[in-house]
Tab-separated table of C-alpha atoms and ligand atoms in Angstrom:
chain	number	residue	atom	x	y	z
G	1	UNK	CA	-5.717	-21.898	-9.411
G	2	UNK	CA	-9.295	-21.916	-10.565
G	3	UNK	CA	-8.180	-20.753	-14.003
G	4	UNK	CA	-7.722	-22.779	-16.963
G	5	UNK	CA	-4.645	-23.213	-18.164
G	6	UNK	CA	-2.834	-24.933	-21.583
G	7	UNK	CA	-2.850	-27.967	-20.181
G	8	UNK	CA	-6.879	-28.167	-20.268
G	9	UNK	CA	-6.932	-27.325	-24.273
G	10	UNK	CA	-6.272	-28.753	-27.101
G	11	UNK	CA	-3.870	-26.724	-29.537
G	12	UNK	CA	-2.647	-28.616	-32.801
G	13	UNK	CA	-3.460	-26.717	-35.669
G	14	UNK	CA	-4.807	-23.794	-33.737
G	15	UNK	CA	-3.301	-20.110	-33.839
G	16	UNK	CA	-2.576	-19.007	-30.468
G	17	UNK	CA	-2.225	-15.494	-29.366
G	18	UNK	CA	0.532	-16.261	-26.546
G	19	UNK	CA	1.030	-12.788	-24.344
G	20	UNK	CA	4.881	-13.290	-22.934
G	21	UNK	CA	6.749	-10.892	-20.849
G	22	UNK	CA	9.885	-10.007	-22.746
G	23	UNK	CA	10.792	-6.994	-21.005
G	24	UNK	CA	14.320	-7.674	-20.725
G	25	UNK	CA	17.102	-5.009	-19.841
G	26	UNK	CA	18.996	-3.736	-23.071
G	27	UNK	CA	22.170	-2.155	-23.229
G	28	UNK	CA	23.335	-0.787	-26.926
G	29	UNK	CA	20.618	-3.309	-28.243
G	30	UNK	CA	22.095	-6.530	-26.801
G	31	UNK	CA	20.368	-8.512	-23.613
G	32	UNK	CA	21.904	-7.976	-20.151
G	33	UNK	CA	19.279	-10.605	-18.551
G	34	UNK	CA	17.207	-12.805	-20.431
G	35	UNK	CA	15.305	-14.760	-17.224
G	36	UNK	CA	12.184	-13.402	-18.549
G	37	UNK	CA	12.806	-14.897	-22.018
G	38	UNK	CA	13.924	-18.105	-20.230
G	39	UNK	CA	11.012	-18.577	-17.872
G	40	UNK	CA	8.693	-18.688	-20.844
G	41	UNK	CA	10.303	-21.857	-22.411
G	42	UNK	CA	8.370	-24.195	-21.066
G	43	UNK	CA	4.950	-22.821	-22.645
G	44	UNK	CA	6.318	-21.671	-25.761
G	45	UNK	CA	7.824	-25.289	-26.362
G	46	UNK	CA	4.788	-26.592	-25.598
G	47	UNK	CA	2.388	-25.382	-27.884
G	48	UNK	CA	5.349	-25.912	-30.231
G	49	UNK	CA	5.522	-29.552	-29.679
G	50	UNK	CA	1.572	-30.306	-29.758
G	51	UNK	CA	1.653	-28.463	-33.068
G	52	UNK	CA	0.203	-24.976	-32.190
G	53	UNK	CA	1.038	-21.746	-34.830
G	54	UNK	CA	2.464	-19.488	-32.040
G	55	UNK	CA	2.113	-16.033	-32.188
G	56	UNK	CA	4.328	-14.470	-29.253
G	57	UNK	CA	3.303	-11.369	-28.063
G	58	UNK	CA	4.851	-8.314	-25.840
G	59	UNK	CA	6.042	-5.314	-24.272
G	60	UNK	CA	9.409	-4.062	-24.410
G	61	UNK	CA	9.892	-0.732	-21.783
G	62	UNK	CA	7.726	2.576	-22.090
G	63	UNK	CA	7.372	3.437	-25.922
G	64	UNK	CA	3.995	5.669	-25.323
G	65	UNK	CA	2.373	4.354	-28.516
G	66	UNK	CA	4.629	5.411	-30.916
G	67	UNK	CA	7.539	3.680	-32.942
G	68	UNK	CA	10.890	3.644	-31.407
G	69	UNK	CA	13.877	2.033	-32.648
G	70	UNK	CA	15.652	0.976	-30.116
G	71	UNK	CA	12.589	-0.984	-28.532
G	72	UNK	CA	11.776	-2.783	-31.604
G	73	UNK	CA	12.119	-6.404	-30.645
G	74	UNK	CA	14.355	-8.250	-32.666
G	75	UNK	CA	17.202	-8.827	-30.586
G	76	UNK	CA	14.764	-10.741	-28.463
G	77	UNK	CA	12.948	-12.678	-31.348
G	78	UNK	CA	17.213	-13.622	-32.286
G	79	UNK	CA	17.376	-14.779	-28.540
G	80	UNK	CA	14.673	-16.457	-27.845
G	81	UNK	CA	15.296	-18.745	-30.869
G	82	UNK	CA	19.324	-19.160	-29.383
G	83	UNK	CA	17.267	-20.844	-26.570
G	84	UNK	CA	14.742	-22.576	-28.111
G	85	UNK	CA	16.954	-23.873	-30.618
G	86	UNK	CA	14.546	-23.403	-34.054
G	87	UNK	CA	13.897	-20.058	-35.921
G	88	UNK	CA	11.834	-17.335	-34.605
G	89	UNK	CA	10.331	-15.130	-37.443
G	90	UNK	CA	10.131	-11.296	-36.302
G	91	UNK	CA	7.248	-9.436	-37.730
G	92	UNK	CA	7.687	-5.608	-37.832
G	93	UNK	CA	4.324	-4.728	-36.950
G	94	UNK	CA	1.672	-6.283	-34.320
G	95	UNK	CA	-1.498	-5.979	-36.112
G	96	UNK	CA	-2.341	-5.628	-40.000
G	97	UNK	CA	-2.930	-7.081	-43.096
G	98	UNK	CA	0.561	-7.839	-43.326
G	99	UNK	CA	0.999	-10.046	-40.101
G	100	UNK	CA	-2.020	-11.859	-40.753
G	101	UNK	CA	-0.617	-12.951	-43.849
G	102	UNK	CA	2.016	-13.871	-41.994
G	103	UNK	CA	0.013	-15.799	-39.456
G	104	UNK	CA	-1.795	-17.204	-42.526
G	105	UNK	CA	1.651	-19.006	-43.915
G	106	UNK	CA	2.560	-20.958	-40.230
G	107	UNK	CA	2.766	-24.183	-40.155
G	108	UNK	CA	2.266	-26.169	-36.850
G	109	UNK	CA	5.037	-25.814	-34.783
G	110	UNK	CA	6.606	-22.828	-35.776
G	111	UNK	CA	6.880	-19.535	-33.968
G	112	UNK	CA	6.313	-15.697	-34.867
G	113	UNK	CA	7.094	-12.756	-32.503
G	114	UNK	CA	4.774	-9.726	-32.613
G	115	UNK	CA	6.226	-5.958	-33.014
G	116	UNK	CA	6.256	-4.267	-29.148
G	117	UNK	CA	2.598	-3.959	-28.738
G	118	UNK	CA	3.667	-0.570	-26.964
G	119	UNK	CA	3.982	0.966	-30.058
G	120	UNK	CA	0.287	1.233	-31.072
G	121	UNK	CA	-1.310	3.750	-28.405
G	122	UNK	CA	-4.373	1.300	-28.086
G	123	UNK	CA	-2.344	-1.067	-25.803
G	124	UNK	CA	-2.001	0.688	-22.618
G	125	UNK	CA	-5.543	2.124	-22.889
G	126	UNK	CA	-6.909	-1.051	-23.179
G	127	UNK	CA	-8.588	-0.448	-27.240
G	128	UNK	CA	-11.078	-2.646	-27.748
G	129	UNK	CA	-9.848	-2.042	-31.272
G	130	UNK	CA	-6.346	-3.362	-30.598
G	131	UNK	CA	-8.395	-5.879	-29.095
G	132	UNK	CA	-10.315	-7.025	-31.646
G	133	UNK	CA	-7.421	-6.960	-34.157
G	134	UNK	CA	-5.341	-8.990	-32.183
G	135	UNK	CA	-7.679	-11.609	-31.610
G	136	UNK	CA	-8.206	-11.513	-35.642
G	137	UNK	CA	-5.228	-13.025	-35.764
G	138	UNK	CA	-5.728	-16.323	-33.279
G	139	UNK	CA	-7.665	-19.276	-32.506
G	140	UNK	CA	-6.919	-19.445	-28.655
G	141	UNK	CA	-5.230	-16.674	-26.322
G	142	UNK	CA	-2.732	-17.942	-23.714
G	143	UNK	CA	-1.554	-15.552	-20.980
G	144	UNK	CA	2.146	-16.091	-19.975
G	145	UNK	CA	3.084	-13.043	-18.795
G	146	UNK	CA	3.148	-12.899	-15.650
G	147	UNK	CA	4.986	-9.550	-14.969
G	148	UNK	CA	1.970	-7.262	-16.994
G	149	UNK	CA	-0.279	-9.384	-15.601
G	150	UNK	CA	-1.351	-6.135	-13.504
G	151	UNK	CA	-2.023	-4.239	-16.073
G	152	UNK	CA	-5.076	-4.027	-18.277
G	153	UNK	CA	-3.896	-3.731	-21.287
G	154	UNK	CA	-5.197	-4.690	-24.943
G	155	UNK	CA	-2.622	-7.500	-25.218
G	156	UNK	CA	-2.555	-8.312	-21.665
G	157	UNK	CA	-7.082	-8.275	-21.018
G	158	UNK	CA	-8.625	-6.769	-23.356
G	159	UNK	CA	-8.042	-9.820	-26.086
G	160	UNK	CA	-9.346	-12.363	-23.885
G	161	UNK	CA	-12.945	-11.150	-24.167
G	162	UNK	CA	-13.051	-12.116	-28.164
G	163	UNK	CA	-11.227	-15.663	-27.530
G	164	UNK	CA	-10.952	-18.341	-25.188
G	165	UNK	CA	-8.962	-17.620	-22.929
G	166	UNK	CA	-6.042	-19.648	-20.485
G	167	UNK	CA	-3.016	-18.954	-18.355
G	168	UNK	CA	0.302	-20.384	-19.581
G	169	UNK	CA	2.622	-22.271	-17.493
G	170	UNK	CA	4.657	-19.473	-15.863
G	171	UNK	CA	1.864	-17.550	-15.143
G	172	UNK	CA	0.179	-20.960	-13.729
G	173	UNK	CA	3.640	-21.213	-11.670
G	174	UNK	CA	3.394	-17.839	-10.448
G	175	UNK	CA	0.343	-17.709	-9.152
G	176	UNK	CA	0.100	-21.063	-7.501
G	177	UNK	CA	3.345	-20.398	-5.205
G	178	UNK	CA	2.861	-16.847	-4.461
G	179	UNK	CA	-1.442	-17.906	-3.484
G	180	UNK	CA	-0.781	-20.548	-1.912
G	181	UNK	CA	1.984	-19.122	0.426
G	182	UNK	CA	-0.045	-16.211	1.046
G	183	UNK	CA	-3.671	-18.149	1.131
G	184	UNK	CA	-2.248	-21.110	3.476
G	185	UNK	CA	1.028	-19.955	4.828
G	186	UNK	CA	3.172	-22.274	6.245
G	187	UNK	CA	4.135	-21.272	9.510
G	188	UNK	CA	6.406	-19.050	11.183
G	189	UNK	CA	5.715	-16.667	8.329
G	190	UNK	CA	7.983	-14.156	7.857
G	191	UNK	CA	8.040	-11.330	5.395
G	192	UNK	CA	11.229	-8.976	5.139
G	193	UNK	CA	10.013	-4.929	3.711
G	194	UNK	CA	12.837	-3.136	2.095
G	195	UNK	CA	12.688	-0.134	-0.669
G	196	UNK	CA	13.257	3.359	-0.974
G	197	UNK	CA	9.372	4.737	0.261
G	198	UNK	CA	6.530	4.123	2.504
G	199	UNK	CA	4.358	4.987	0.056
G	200	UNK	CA	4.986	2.354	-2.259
G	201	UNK	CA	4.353	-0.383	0.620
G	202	UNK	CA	1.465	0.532	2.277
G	203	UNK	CA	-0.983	-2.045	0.621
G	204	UNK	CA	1.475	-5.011	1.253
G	205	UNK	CA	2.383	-4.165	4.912
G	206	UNK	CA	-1.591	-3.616	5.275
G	207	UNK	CA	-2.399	-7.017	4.062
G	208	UNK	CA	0.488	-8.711	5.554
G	209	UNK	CA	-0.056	-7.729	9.310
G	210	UNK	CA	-2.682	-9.623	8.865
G	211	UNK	CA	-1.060	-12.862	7.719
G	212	UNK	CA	2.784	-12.908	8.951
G	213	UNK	CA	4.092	-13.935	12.700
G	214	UNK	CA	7.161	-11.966	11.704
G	215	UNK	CA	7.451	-8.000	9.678
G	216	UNK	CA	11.202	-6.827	9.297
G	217	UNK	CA	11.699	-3.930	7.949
G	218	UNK	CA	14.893	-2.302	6.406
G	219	UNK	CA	15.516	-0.341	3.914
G	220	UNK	CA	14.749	3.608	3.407
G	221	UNK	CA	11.218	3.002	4.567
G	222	UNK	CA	12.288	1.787	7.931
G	223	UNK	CA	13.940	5.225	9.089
G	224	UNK	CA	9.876	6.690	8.691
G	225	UNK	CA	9.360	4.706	10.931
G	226	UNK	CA	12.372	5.241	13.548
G	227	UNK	CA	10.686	8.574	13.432
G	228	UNK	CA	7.587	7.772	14.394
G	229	UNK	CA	8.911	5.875	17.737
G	230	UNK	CA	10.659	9.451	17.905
G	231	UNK	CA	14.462	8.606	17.332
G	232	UNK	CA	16.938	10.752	15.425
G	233	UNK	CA	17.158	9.952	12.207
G	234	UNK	CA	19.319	12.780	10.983
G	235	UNK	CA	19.378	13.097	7.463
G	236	UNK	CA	17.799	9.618	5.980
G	237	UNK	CA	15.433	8.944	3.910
G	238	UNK	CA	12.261	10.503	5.634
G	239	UNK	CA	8.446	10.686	4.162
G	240	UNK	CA	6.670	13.112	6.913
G	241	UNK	CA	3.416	12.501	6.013
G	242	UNK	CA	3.627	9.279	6.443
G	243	UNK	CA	4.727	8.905	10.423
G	244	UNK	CA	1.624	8.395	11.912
G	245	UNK	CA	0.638	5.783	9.008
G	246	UNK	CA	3.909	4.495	10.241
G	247	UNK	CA	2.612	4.668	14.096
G	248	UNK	CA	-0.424	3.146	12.660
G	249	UNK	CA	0.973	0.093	11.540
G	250	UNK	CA	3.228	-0.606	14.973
G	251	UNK	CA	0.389	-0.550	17.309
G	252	UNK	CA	-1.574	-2.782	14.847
G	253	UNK	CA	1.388	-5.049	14.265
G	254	UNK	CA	1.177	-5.217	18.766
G	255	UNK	CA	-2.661	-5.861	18.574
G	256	UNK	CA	-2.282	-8.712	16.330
G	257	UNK	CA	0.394	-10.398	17.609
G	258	UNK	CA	3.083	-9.764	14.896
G	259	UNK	CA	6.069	-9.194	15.631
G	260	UNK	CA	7.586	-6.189	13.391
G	261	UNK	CA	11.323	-5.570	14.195
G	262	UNK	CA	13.127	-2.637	12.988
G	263	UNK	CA	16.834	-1.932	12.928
G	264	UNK	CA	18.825	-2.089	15.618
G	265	UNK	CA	22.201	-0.743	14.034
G	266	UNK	CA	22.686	1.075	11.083
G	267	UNK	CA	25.501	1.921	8.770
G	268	UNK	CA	25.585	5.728	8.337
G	269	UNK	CA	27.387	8.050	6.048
G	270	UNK	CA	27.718	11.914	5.477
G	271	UNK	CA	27.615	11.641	1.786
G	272	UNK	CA	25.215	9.548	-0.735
G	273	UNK	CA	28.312	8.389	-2.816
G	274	UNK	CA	29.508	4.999	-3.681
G	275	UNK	CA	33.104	5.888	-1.606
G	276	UNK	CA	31.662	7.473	1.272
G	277	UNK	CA	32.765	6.940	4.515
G	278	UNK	CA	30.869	4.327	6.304
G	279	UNK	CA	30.382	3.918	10.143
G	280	UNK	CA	28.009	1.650	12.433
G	281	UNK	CA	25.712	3.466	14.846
G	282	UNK	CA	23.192	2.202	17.456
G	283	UNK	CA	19.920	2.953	16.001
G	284	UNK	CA	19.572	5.491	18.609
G	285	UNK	CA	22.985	7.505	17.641
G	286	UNK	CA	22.462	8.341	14.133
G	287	UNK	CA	24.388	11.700	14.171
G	288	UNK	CA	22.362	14.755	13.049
G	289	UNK	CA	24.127	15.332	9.859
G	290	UNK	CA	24.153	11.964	8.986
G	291	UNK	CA	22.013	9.591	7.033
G	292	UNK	CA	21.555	5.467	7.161
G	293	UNK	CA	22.629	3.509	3.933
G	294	UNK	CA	22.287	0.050	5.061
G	295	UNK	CA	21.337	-2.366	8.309
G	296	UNK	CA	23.868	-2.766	10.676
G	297	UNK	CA	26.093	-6.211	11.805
G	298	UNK	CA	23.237	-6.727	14.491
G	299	UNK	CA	20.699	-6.456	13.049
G	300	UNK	CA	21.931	-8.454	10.169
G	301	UNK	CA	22.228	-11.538	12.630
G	302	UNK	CA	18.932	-11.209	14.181
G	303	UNK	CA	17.034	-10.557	10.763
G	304	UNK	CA	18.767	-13.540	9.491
G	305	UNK	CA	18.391	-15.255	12.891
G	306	UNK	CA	14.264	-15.137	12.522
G	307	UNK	CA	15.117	-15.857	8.810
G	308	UNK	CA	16.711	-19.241	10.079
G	309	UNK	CA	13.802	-20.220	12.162
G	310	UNK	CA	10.968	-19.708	9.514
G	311	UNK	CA	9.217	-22.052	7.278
G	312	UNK	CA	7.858	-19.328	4.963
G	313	UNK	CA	9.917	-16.141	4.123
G	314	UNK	CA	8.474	-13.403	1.591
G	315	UNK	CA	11.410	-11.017	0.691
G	316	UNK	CA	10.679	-7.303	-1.574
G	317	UNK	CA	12.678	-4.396	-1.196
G	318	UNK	CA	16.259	-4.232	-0.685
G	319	UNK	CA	17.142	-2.992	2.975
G	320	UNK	CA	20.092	-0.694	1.827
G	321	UNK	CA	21.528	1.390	-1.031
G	322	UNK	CA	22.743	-2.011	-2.523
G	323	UNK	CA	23.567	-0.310	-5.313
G	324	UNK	CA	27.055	0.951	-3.787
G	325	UNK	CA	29.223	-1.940	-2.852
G	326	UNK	CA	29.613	-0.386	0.446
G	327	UNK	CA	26.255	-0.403	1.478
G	328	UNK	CA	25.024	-3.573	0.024
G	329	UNK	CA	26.715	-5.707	3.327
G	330	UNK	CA	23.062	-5.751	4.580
G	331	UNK	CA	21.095	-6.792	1.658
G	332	UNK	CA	23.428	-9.457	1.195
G	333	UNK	CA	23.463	-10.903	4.601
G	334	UNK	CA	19.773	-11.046	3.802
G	335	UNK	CA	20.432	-12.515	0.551
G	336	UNK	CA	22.654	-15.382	2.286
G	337	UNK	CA	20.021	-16.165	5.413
G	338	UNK	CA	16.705	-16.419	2.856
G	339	UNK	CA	19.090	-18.928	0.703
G	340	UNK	CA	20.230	-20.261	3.608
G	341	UNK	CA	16.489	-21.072	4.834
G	342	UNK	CA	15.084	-24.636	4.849
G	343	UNK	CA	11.716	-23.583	4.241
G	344	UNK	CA	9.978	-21.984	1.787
G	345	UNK	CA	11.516	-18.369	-0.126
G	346	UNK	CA	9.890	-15.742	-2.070
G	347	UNK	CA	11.533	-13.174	-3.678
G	348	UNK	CA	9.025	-10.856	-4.850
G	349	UNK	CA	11.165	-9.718	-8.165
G	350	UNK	CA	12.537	-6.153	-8.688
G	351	UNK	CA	15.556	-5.128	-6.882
G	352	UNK	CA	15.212	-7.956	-4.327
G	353	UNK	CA	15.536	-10.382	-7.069
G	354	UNK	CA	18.846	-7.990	-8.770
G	355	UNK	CA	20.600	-8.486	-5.264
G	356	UNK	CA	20.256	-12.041	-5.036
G	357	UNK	CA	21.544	-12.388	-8.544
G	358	UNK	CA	23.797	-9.784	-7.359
G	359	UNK	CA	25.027	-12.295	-4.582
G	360	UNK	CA	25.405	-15.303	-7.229
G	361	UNK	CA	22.380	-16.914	-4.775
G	362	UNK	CA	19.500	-17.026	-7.172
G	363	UNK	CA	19.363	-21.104	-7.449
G	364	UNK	CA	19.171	-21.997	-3.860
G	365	UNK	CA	16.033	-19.567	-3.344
G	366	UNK	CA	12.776	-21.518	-3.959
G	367	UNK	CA	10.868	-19.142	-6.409
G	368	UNK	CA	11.958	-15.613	-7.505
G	369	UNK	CA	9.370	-13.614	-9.218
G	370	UNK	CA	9.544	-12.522	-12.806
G	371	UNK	CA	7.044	-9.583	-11.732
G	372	UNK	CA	7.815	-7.104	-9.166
G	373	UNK	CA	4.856	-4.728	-9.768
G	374	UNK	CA	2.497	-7.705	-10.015
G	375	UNK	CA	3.845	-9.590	-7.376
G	376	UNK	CA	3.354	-6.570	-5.052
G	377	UNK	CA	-0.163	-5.984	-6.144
G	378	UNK	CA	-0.436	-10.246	-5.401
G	379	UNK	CA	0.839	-9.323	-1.754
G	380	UNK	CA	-1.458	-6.461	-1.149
G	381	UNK	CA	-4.169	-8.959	-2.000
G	382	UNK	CA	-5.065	-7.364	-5.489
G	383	UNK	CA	-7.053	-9.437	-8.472
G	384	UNK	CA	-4.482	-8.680	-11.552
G	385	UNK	CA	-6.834	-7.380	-14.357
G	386	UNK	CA	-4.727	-10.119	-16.951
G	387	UNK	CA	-5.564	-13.019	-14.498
G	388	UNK	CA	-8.968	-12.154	-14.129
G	389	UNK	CA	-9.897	-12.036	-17.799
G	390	UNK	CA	-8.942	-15.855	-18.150
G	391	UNK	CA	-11.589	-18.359	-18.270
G	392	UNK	CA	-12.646	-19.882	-15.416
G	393	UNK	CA	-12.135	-24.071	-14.783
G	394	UNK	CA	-15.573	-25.180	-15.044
I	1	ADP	N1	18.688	3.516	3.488
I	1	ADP	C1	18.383	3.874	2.255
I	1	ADP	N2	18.473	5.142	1.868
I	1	ADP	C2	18.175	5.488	0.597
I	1	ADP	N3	17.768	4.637	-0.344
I	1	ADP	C3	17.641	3.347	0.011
I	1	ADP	C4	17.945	2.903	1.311
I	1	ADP	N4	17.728	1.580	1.344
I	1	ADP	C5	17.321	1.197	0.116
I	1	ADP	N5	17.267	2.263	-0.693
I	1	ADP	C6	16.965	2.274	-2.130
I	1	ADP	O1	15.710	1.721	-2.407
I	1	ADP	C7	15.714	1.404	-3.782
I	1	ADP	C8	14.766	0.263	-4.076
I	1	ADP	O2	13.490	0.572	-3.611
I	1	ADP	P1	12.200	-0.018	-4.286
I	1	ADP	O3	12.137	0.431	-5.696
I	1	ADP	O4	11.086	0.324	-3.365
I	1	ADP	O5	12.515	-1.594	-4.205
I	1	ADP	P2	11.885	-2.764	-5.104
I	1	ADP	O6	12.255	-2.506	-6.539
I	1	ADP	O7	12.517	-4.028	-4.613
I	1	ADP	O8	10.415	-2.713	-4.843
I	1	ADP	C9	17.119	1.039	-4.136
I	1	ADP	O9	17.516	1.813	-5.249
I	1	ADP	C10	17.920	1.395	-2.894
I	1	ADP	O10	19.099	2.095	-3.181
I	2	X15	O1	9.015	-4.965	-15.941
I	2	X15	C1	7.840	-5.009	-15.571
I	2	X15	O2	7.444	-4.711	-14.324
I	2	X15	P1	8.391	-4.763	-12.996
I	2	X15	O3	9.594	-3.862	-13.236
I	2	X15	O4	7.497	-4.220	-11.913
I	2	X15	O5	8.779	-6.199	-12.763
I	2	X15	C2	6.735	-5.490	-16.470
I	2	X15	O6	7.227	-5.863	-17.745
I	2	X15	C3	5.664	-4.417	-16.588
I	2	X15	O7	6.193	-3.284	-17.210
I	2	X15	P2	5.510	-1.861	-16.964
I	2	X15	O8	5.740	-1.489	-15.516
I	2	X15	O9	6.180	-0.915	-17.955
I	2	X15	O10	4.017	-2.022	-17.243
């Protein structure tokens, strides 16, 4: 990474602006999954331990600039120090007269959490404002969040212009396995496309037929696709205006060499319900009033089959309605093969990464994502706005 990171600065008696990504899931104000909170450990304890004043910053879901309750971020600040094992003061604002007093009293070593920065409409329009007041408070900004690191936000860009300005080790982590697979991939190469849409793929199919040997594809997407090689696809998931992009991409997947499978079998139902009744088709039987929910037995083997044989697999999208046990056979087999794998696996966050925690699989996968939107934008061979507002290694 040609960024510089925490390790190239020194931080003892410094205040330093650390953006995290604490977007955890809440349920009734208590923390269903705190990986995010967990994979920034390492840099928080850190700056800790060489004496830095930390002042943790983040998001916490889609406030719109304004106050809400139930996004304040306390239960976080009362995790976070649960992990660390030392106290965590929680400040009730982000910016102010009142947190920099608050700043002001720190002593090395200790460790403040910001108010959701979402609450102060300046963030997500990128204030220089916000900005400016944020950086009042610090020495030296640290970027560790990884998972807003595509957005260009006041906390997440705009605050690096008024301070130096370094990645943090997760966001160091992050980048360096997700480049260098993509930059120098290690080789067969194969990336596995599931999700809902089309639409939200194009960019990473697009830059990936340029890079993979091998392009499954499961998932709703896939049955766009089925279309376009003009098979039934009764009622599944179909975006019309997207066939001949669809087209597009299996004649340039030929002229390049890469081979893109689609199903071969598919699990159909007549009703989107978790206790539907479930039957295997040939891909070229899907009944007219029926739609596809999941990958079938055969195509399960040969996905995990090419899976088996591959020193670099990139996995983002689940390739069935997971969600219902029923129809989550497929994404699990998938699950089990990329574990399974002796070379390298990327899961690319989201619901990819909720299956394989799903499938109690997340530690034998090599590196799973704490971004999904970011990661994706990383695939489709995007700059992320909050990496490129670091300063460069010299
Ligand atoms: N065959 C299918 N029909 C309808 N929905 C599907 C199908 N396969 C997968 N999905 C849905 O796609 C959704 C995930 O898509 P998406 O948000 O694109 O994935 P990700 O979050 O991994 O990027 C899941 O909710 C899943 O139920
Ligand atoms: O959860 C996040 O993204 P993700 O669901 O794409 O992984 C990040 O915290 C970014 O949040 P945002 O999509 O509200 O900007």
């Amino acid at each position: 990474m040609n960024k510089r990171s925490i390790r190239d600065v020194d931080v003892r008696g410094k205040r330093v602006f650390c953006r995290v990504d604490f977007n955890v899931p809440l349920e009734d104000g208590r923390i269903t999954d705190d990986n995010r909170i967990r994979a920034a450990l390492p840099t928080i304890r850190d700056l800790s331990q060489r004496g830095a004043k930390v002042i943790l910053a983040s998001h916490l879901g889609r406030p719109k600039g304004e106050v809400v309750e139930e996004l304040r971020l306390a239960p976080v600040s009362r995790r976070l120090s649960e992990l660390l094992g030392q106290p965590v003061a929680q400040a009730s604002e982000a910016v102010g007269e009142a947190v920099e007093e608050q700043v002001a009293r720190l002593k090395e070593g200790e460790v403040l959490l910001l108010e959701n920065v979402r609450f102060y409409p300046g963030e997500e329009k990128n204030d220089p404002d916000l900005s400016q007041s944020f950086a009042r408070l610090a020495d030296l900004y640290v970027n560790d969040a990884f998972g807003a690191a595509h957005r260009a936000h006041a906390s997440t860009a705009g605050i690096a212009q008024h301070l130096p300005a370094v990645a943090g080790f997760l966001m160091e982590q992050e980048l360096s396995t997700l480049g260098r697979a993509l930059e120098n991939p290690e080789r067969p190469f194969t990336a596995i496309i599931g999700g809902a849409k089309v639409k939200d793929k194009i960019g990473v199919i697009e830059n990936l037929l340029e890079k993979v040997d091998h392009l499954l594809i499961g998932g709703g997407l896939s049955y766009t696709f089925l279309k376009a090689k003009g098979l039934e696809i009764g009622q599944s998931l179909l975006e019309p205006d997207k066939i001949d992009l669809a087209r597009e991409f299996m004649n340039q997947a030929e002229a390049k060499g890469v081979n893109l499978l689609l199903p071969e079998d598919i699990v159909v139902t007549d009703e989107f319900s978790p206790d539907a009744r479930a039957e295997t088709v040939a891909v070229d039987a899907i009944p007219k009033d029926m739609q596809g929910m999941d990958i079938g037995p055969k195509t399960r083997e040969r996905f995990a089959q090419i899976i088996a044989d591959s020193r670099l697999v990139i996995w983002n999208g689940p390739l069935g309605v997971f969600e219902f046990d029923r129809f989550a056979e497929g994404t699990f087999a998938i699950a089990q093969a990329v574990a399974d794998s002796d070379g390298l696996s990327i899961i690319g966050g989201g619901d990819s990464a909720a299956a394989i925690a799903k499938a109690g699989l997340s530690e034998r996968v090599g590196h799973i994502s704490t971004g999904g939107g970011a990661s994706l934008e990383l695939m489709e061979g995007k700059t992320l706005p909050g990496v490129a507002a670091l300063n460069d290694k010299d």
